[in-house]
C-alpha positions as MATLAB code, in Angstrom:
seq = 'MLPFYRLKKEEPARLEGTANIIESRHTSEQLTKFIIASRRFQISAALLPE';
ca = [
     -71.707  -36.434   20.027;
     -68.149  -36.484   21.287;
     -65.697  -37.778   18.643;
     -64.016  -40.375   20.858;
     -67.270  -42.280   21.199;
     -67.302  -43.287   17.531;
     -65.786  -46.684   18.194;
     -69.307  -48.109   18.497;
     -71.274  -46.344   15.839;
     -74.266  -48.660   16.295;
     -75.023  -47.196   19.758;
     -74.630  -43.423   19.440;
     -77.559  -42.502   21.705;
     -76.490  -44.679   24.616;
     -72.863  -43.590   24.310;
     -73.842  -39.942   24.189;
     -75.780  -40.404   27.400;
     -72.641  -41.949   28.941;
     -70.628  -38.901   27.941;
     -73.176  -36.656   29.658;
     -72.846  -38.650   32.872;
     -69.055  -38.460   32.712;
     -69.232  -34.669   32.164;
     -71.588  -34.193   35.125;
     -69.656  -36.359   37.612;
     -66.057  -35.373   36.828;
     -64.097  -32.171   37.001;
     -62.681  -30.610   33.826;
     -59.174  -31.917   34.597;
     -60.456  -35.478   35.085;
     -62.546  -35.294   31.908;
     -59.569  -33.980   29.947;
     -57.490  -36.906   31.103;
     -60.321  -39.302   30.142;
     -60.563  -37.697   26.668;
     -56.805  -38.052   26.085;
     -56.875  -41.708   27.201;
     -59.877  -42.420   25.020;
     -58.238  -40.850   22.002;
     -55.117  -42.943   22.551;
     -57.301  -46.064   22.729;
     -59.142  -45.059   19.560;
     -55.861  -44.567   17.712;
     -54.609  -47.948   18.952;
     -57.850  -49.631   17.903;
     -57.676  -47.997   14.479;
     -54.234  -49.537   13.936;
     -55.437  -53.059   14.643;
     -56.469  -55.190   11.665;
     -60.221  -55.709   11.212;
];
C-alpha cells in the first residue's frame, strides 16, 4: 500500500484500489505531482489536533 493513503487506516483495501486506478490513468509526472500534494496534505493533517 502506498504510504500517503494511511490517513484512513480503516479502509486500506478500497484505498489501495484507488491508488491502482490513479496509477493506470495518469502519467508518471501527474502521479508524482499527486503524491507530493498528498504528502503535503498528510503532513498538514498530522499537525492538526485530534
